[in-house]
Coordinates of C-alpha atoms in Angstrom, one line a residue:
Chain F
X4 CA 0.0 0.0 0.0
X5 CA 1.2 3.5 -1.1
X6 CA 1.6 6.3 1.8
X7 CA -2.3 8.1 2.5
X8 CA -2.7 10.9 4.6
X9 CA -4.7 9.5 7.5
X10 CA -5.8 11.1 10.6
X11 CA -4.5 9.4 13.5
X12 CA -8.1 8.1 14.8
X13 CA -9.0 6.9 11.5
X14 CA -5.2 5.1 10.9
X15 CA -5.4 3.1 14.2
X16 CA -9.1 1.5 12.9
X17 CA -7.2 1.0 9.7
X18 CA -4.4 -0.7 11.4
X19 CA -6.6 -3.0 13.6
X20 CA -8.2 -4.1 10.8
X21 CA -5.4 -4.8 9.2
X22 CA -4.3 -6.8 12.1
X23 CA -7.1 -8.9 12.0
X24 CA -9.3 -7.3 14.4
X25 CA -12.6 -8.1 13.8
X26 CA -14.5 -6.9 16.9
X27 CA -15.5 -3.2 18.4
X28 CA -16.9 -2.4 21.5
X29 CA -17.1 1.5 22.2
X30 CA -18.8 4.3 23.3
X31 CA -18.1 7.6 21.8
X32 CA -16.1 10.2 23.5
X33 CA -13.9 13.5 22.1
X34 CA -11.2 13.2 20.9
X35 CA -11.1 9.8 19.8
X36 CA -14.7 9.2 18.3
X37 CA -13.4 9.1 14.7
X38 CA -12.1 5.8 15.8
X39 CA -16.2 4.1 16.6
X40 CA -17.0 6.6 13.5
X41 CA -14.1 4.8 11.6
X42 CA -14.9 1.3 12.9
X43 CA -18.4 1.8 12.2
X44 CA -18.4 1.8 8.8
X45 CA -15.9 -0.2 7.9
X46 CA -15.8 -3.7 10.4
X47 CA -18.9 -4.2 8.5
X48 CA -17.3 -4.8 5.3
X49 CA -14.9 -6.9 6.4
X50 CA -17.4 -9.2 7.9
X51 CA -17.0 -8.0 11.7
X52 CA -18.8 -6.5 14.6
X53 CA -19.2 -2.8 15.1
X54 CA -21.3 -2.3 18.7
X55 CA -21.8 1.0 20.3
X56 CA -22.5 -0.3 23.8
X57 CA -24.8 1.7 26.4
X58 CA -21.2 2.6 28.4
X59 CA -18.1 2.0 29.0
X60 CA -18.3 -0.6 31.0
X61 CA -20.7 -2.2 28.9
X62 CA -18.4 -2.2 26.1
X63 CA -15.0 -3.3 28.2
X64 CA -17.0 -6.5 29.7
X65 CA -17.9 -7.7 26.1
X66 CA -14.2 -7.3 25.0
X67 CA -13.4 -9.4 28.2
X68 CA -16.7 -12.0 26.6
X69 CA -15.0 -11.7 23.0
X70 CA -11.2 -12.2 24.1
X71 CA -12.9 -15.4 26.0
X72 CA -14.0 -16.9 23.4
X73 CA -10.7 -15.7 21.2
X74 CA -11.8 -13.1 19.4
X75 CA -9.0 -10.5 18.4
X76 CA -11.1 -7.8 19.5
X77 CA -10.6 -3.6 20.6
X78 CA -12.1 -1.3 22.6
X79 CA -11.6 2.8 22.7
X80 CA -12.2 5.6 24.6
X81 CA -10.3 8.9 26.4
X82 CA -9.8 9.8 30.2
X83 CA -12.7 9.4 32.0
X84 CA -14.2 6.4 29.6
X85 CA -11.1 4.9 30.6
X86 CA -11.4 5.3 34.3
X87 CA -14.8 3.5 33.8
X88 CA -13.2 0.4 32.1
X89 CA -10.7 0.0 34.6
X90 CA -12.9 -2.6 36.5
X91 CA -12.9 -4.4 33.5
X92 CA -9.1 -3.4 32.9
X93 CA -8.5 -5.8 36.1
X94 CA -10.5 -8.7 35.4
X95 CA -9.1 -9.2 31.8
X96 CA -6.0 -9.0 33.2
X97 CA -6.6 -11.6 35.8
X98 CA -8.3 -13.4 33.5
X99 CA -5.0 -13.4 31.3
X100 CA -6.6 -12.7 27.8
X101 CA -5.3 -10.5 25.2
X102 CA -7.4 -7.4 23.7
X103 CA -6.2 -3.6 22.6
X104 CA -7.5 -1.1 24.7
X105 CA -7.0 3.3 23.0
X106 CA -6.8 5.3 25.2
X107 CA -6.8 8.8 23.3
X108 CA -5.4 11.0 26.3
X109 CA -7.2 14.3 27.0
X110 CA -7.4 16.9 30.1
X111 CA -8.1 15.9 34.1
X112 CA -9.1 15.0 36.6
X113 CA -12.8 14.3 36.4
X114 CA -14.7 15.3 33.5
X115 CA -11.6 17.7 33.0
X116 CA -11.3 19.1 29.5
X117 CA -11.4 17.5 25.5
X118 CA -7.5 19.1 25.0
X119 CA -4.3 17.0 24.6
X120 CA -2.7 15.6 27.9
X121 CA -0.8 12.9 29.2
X122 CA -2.1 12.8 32.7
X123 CA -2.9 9.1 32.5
X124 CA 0.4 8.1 33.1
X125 CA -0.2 6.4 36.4
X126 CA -3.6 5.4 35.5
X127 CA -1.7 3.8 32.4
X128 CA 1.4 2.1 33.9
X129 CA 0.8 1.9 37.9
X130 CA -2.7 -0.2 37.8
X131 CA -5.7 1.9 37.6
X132 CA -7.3 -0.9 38.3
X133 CA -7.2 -3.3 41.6
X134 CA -5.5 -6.0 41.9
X135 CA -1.3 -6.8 41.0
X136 CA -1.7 -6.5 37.4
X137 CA 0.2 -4.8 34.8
X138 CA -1.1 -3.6 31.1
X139 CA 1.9 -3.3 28.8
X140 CA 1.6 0.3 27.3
X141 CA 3.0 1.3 23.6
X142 CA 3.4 5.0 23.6
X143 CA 3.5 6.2 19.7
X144 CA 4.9 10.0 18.9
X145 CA 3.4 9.8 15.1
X146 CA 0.6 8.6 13.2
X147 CA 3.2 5.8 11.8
X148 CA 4.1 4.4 14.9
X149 CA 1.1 4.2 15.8
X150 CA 0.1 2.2 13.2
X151 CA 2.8 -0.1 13.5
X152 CA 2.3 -0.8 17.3
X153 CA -1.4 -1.1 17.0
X154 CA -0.6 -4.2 15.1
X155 CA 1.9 -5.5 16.9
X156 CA 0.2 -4.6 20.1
X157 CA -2.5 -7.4 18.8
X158 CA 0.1 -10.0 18.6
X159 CA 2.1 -8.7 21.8
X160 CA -1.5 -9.1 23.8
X161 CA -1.7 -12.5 21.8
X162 CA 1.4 -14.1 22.7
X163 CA 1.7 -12.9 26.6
X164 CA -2.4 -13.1 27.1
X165 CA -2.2 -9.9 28.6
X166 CA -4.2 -6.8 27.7
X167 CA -1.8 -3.9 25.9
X168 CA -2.7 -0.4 25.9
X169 CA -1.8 2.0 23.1
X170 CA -1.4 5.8 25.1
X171 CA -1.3 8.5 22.4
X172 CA -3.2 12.1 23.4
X173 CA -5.8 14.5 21.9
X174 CA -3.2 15.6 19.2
X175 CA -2.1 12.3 18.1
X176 CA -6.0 11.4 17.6
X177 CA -6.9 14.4 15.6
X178 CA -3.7 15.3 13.5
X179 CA -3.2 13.7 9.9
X180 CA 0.3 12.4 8.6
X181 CA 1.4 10.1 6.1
X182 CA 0.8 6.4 7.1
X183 CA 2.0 3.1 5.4
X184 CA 0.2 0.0 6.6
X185 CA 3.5 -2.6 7.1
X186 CA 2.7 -6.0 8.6
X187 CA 5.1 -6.3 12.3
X188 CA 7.6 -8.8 12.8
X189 CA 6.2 -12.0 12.8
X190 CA 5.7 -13.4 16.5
X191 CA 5.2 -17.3 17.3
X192 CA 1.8 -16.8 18.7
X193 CA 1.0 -19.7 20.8
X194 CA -2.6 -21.4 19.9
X195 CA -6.1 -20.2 21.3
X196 CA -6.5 -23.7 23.3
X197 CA -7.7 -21.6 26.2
X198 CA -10.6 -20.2 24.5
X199 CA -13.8 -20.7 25.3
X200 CA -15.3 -22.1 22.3
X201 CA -17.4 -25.2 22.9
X202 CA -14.4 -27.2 22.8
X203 CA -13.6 -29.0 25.9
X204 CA -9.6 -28.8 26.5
X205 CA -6.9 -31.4 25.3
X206 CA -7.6 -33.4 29.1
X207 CA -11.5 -33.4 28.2
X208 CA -12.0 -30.4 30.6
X209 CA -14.2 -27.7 30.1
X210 CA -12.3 -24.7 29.4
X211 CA -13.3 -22.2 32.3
X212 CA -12.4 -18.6 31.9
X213 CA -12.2 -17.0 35.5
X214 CA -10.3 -14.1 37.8
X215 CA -12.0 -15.8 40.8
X216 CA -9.3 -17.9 42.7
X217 CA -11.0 -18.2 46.3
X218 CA -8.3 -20.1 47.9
X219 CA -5.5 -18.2 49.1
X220 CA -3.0 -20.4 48.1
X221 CA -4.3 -20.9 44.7
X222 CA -5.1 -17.1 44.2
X223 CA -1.2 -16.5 45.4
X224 CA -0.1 -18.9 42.9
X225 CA -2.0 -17.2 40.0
X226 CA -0.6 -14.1 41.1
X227 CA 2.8 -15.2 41.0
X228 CA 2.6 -16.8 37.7
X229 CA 1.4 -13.6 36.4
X230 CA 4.5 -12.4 37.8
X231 CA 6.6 -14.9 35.9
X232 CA 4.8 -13.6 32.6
X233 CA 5.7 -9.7 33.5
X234 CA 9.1 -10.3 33.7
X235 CA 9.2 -12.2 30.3
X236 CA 7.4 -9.0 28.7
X237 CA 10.5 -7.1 30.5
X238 CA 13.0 -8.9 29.0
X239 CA 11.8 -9.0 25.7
X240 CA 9.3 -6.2 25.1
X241 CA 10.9 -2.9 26.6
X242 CA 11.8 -0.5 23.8
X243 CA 12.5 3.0 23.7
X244 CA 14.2 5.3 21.2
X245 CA 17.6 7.6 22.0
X246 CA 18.7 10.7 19.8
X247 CA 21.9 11.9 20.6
X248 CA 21.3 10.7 24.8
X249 CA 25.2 9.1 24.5
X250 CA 27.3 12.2 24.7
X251 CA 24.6 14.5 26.0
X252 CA 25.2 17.0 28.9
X253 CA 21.8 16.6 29.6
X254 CA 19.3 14.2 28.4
X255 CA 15.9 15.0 28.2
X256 CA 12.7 12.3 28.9
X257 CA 9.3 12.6 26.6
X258 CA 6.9 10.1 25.1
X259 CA 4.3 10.5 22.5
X260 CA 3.3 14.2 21.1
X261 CA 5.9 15.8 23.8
X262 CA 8.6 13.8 22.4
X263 CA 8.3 15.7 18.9
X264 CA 8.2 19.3 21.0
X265 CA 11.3 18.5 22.5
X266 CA 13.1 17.0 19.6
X267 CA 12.5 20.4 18.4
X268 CA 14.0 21.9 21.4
X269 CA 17.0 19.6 21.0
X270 CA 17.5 21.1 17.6
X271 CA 17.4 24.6 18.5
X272 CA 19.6 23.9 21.4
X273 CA 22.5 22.0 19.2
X274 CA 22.3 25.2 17.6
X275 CA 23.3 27.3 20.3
X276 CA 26.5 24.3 20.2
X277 CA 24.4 22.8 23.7
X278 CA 24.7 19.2 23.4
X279 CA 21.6 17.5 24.5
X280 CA 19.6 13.9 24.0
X281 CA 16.9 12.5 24.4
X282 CA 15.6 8.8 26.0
X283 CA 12.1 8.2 24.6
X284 CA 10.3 5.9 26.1
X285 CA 8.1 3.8 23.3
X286 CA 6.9 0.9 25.6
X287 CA 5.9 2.9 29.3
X288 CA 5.6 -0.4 30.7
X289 CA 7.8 -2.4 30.6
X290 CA 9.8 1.3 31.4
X291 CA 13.5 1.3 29.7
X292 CA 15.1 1.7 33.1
X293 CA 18.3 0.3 32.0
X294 CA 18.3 3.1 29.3
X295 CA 19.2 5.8 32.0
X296 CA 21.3 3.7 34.2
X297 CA 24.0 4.3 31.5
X298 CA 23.4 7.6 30.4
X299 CA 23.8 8.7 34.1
X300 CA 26.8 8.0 34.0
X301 CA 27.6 10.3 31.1
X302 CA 24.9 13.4 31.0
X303 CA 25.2 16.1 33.5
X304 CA 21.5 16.5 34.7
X305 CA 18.2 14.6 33.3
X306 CA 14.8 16.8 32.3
X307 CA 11.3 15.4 32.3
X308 CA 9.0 17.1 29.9
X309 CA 5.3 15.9 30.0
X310 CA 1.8 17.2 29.7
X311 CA 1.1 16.1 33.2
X312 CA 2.7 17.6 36.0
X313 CA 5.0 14.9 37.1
X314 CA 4.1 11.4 36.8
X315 CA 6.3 9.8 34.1
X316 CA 9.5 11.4 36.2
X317 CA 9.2 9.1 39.0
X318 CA 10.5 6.3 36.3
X319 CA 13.1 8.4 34.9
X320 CA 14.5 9.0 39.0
X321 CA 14.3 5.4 39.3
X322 CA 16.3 4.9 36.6
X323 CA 18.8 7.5 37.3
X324 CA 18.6 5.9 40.8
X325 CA 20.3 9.1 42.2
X326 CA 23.5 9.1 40.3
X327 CA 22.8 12.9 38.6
X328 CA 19.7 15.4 39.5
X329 CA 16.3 15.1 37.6
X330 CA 14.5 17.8 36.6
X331 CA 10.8 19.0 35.5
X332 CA 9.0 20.5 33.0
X333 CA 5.3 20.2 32.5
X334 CA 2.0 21.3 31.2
X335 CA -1.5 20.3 32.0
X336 CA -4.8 20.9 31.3
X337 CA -4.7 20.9 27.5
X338 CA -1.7 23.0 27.7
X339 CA 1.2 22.3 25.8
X340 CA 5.0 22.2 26.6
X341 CA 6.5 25.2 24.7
X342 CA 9.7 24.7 23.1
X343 CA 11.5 27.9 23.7
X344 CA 10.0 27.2 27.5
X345 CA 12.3 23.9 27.4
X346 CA 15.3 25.7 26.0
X347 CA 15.4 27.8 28.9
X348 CA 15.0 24.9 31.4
X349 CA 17.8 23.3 30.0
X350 CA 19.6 26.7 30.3
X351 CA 19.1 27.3 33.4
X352 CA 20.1 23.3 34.6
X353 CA 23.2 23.5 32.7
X354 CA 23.7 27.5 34.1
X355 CA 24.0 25.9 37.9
X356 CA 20.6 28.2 38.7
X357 CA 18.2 25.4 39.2
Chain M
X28 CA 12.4 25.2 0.8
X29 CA 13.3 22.8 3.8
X30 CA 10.1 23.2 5.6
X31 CA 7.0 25.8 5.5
X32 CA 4.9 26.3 8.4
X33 CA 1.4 27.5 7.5
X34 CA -1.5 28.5 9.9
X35 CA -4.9 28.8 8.4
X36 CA -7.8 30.0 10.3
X37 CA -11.4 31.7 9.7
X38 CA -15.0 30.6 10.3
X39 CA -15.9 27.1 10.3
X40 CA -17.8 26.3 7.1
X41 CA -15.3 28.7 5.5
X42 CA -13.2 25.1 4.2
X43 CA -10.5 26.3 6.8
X44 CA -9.6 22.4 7.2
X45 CA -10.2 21.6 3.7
X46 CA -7.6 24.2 2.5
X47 CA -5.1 22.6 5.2
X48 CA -5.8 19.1 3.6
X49 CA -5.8 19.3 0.6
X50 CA -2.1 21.8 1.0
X51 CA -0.9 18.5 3.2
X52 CA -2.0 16.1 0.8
X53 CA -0.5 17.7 -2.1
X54 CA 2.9 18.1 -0.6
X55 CA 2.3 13.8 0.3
X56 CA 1.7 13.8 -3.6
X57 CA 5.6 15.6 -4.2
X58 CA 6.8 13.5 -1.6
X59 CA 7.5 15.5 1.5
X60 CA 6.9 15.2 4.7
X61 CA 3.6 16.7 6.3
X62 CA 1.9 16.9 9.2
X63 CA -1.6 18.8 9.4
X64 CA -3.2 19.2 12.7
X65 CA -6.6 20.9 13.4
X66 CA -8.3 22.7 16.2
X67 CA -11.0 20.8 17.8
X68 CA -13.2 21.7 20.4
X69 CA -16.9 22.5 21.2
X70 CA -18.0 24.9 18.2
X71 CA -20.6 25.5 15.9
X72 CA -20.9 26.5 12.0
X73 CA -19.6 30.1 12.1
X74 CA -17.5 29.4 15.1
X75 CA -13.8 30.3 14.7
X76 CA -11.8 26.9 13.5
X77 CA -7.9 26.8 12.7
X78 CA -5.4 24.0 11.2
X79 CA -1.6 24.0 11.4
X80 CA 0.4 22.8 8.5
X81 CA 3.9 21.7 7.9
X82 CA 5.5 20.6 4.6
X83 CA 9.0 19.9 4.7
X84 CA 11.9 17.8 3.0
X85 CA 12.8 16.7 6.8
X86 CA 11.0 14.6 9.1
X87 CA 8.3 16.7 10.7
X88 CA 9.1 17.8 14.6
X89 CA 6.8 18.9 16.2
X90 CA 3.2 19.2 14.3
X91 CA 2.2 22.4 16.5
X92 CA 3.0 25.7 14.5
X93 CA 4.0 28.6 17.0
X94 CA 6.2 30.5 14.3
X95 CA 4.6 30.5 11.0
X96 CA 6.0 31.0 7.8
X97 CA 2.6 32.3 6.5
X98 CA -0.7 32.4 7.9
X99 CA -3.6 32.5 5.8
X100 CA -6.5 34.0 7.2
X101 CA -10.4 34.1 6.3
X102 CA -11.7 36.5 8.9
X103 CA -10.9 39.1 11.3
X104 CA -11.1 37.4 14.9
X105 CA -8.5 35.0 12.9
X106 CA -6.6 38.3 12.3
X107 CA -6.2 39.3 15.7
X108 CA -5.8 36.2 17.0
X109 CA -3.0 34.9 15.2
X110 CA -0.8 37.5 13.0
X111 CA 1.5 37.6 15.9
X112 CA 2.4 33.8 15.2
X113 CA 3.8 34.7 12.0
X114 CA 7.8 35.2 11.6
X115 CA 9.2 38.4 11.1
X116 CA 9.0 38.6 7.0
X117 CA 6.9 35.7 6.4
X118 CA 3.4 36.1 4.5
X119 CA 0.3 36.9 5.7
X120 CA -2.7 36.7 3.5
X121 CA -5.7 38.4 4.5
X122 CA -9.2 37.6 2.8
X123 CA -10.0 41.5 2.6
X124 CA -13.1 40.8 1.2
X125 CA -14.3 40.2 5.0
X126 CA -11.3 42.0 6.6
X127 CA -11.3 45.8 6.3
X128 CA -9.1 46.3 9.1
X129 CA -5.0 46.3 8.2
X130 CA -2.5 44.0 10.3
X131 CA -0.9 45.7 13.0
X132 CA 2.9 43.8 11.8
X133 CA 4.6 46.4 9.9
X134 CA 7.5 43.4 9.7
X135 CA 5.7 41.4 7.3
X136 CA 4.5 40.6 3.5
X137 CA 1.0 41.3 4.1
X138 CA -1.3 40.5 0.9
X139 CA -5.0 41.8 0.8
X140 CA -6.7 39.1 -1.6
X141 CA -10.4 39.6 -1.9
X142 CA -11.5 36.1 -1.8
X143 CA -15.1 35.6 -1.6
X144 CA -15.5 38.6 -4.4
X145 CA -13.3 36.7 -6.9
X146 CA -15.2 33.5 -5.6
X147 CA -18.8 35.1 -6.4
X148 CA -17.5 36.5 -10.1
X149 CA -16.3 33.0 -10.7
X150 CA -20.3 32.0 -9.7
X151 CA -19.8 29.9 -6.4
X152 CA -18.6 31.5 -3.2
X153 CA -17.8 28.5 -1.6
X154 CA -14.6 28.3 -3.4
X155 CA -12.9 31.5 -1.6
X156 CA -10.9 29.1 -0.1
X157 CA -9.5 27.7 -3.2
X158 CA -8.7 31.4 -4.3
X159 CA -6.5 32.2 -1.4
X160 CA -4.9 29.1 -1.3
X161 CA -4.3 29.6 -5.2
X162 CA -2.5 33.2 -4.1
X163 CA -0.2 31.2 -1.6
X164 CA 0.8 28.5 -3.6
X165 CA 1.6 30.8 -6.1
X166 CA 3.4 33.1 -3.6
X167 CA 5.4 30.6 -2.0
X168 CA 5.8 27.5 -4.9
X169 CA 5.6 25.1 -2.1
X170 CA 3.8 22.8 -3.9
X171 CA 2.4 22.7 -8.1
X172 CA -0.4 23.9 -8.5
X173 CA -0.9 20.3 -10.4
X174 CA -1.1 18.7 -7.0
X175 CA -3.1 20.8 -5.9
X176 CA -5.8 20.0 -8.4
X177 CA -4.6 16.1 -8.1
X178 CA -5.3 16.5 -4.2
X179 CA -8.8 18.2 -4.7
X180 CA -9.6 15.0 -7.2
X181 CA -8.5 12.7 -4.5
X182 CA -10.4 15.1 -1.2
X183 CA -13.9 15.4 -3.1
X184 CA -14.0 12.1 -4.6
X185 CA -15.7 10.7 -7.6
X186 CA -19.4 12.5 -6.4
X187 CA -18.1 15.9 -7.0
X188 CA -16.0 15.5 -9.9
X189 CA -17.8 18.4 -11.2
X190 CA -16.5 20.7 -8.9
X191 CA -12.9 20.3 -10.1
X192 CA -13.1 23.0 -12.7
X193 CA -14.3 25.9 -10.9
X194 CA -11.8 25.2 -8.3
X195 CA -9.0 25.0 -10.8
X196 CA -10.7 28.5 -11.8
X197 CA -10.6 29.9 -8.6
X198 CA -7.2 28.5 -7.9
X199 CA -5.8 30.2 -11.0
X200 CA -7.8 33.6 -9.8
X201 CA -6.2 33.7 -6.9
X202 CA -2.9 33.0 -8.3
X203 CA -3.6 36.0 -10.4
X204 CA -4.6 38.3 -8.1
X205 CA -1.0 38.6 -6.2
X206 CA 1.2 38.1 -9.5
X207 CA 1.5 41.7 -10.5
X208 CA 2.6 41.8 -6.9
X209 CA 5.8 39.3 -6.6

């Protein structure tokens, strides 16, 4: 397929579908109801599912059903739909089945605003729902990435069982860029032979699909095999990108839409002859800790840049692990980091005055 | 050119999203690098609505436009609102056929193009859009004016093939109507 211009909503249906997905559940929401729009009219042709449910948590409890019964299957919303599938966030995850969940970030807390943001960073990465569960969260910073890990998101939740999260923000929803739709690495994706299909399991069991574990013992044991599986995905799913973070004086920290401010801030800064890099997380969990555990011994001082006010930074200090100082920059709201803003910052760290 | 910022702004209903389209998708056509993003937000037709466009040979940074290269813009609230994002001697295009007021930035290329006028001779004001962006394009050569057209064949789609030629006209009106002045 040639390169289209695609708006970022629109791209990630087109990207599912390409994966294979073949199931929607949704409820509408600014800024990411081009996505149900998009899904809407075209699942149909493919032969799948389009359902607007009557709420969120209608629509995350029939991705949990579909995933059951081994659907590839999605679900989409923003901020505060996402709060309202968390519930369901927790049981899928105890559960152990794979499913894409969008969340298209926008303005909080509570009903909040419809503008960009990144203030589900903890929500994201630290639970959000109960229970010792993780969600493995792909963090795109253009309409092309996004693509690409929406499909291999699909097989990433496929061949861990896990849920996996794509985190991109109002901007990253609404903005158009060029898109190419590539098929992912391939993955050995084990087979389905949990599903609940009608199909009693290779032992003649009925195939029982379940978070309950009302034993202590047995719920312990779940738990810990659940922790077996997260530290697989941390050896062999963490990714992040670095510009110029090996001989930096200072390295700077942004995911998604931020990322792309600051690489312009990097630029304008190399022009002033400051050298500075940048660690960009792509997966926020698993977090590339081990990325800043070597450029801390290099760079002068670290910088956090987010549209939150400091959530992703408690990563970054654990990966610096106190060896140099870590430093924030943030707006919220809807608000977005300015680059000349960030030039200063960096300024001022490398000037002794902060 | 290595890159061109562009903000566009007016009305909603004026095309103010079209014109940033179909500018993005032509410069996707010459194969460069774009990156349009729109306003969004809770408004209604004859609200205020705004896109920001970048077309450049490089990868595209950020897709937020805080120092424009040119700003074209449809009405005066637009004006006032964003002639200070433009760079010092960039181009501002003003549709003066709703503006009367002049810019207050003495440091750049302002043009006055009458837009909806030249879009009512032609017999369809809807295509004032076309006729300013035919003045920038021509102002600027960021992109042919052939991909322009190729881009408006691909944005209206087969239903309103019919429209092609009177926005090729008002393209080439606009295009016109700053010559004499370059």
């Amino acid at each position: 397929m040639a390169r289209d211009l695609m708006k970022g909503n629109e791209a990630i249906g087109a990207a599912a579908i390409k994966a294979g997905c073949r199931y929607f559940f949704g409820y509408p929401i600014t800024p990411q109801s081009e996505l149900p729009e998009y899904m809407s009219r075209e699942l149909p042709k493919v032969g799948g599912v389009f359902l607007q449910a009557e709420s969120e948590v209608a629509a995350i409890n029939m991705v949990y059903g579909a995933a059951g019964a081994g659907a590839r299957v999605m679900t989409s919303s923003s901020s505060p739909g996402i709060s309202l599938k968390m519930e369901g966030i927790s049981y899928i995850a105890g559960a152990e089945l794979p499913c894409l969940i969008v969340n298209i970030v926008r303005g909080g807390p509570g009903l909040g605003g419809i503008q960009p943001a990144q203030s589900d960073y903890f929500q994201a990465t630290k639970g959000g729902g109960h229970g010792d569960y993780r969600l493995i969260v792909l963090a795109p910073n253009s309409i092309q990435e996004m693509c690409d890990l929406v499909m291999d998101g699909f097989d990433i939740a496929d061949q861990y069982r896990n849920p996996v999260m794509i985190l991109g923000d109002g901007i990253l929803g609404q903005m158009m860029e060029a898109v190419e739709l590539k098929k992912p690495k391939k993955r050995e994706l084990p087979p389905k032979d949990w599903a609940t299909t009608g199909i009693k399991d290779k032992y003649g069991k009925k195939r029982l699909i379940s978070s309950l574990f009302i034993q202590p013992e047995d719920l312990e044991k779940h738990n810990l095999k659940l922790q077996m599986k997260y530290e697989k995905i941390k050896k062999n799913e963490t990714k992040f990108e670095s510009v110029y973070a090996d001989d930096a004086d200072i390295v700077l920290t942004a995911y998604g839409t931020t990322s792309r401010i600051v690489s312009n801030a990097i630029k304008a800064l190399k022009k002033e002859g400051i050298k500075a890099g940048m660690i960009r997380p792509i997966t926020l969990w698993p977090f590339p800790y081990e990325a800043y555990e070597k450029a801390a011994d290099s760079a002068k001082a670290f910088l956090t840049v987010e549209m939150s006010l400091g959530q992703m930074i408690e990563d970054v200090k654990l990966g610096v692990n106190g060896k140099k100082p870590v430093h924030f920059y943030g707006r919220t709201g809807g608000m977005l980091p300015d680059q000349t803003e960030i030039v200063e910052k960096v300024k001022k760290i490398l000037g002794g005055e902060i | 050119m290595a890159e061109q910022q562009i903000i566009i702004a007016g009305f909603g209903g004026q095309g103010v999203l079209s014109m940033g389209q179909i500018l993005s998708y032509a410069g996707l056509l010459e194969g460069k690098n774009v990156s349009w993003l729109p306003s969004y937000g809770p408004e209604m037709r004859g609200g205020t609505a705004n896109c920001n466009v970048i077309i450049s040979e490089e990868l595209v940074g950020s897709p937020i436009v805080k120092e424009a290269d040119a700003a074209i813009i449809m009405n005066l609230p637009s004006l006032e609102k964003f002639e200070k994002f433009v760079v010092s001697g960039g181009n501002l295009l003003i549709n003066s056929s709703l503006i009367s007021e002049k810019t207050s930035r003495r440091d750049v290329k302002a043009y006055k193009i009458p837009a909806n006028d030249i879009a009512n001779e032609i017999g369809n004001a809807k295509v004032a859009n076309m006729v300013i962006l035919g003045a920038y394009v021509e102002l600027t050569k960021i992109v042919s004016p052939k991909s322009i057209i190729q881009s408006l064949e691909k944005v209206l789609g087969s239903s309103k093939r019919n429209l092609i030629q009177i926005n090729e006209e008002a393209l080439k009106r606009g295009a016109e109507s700053v010559k004499c002045l370059v």
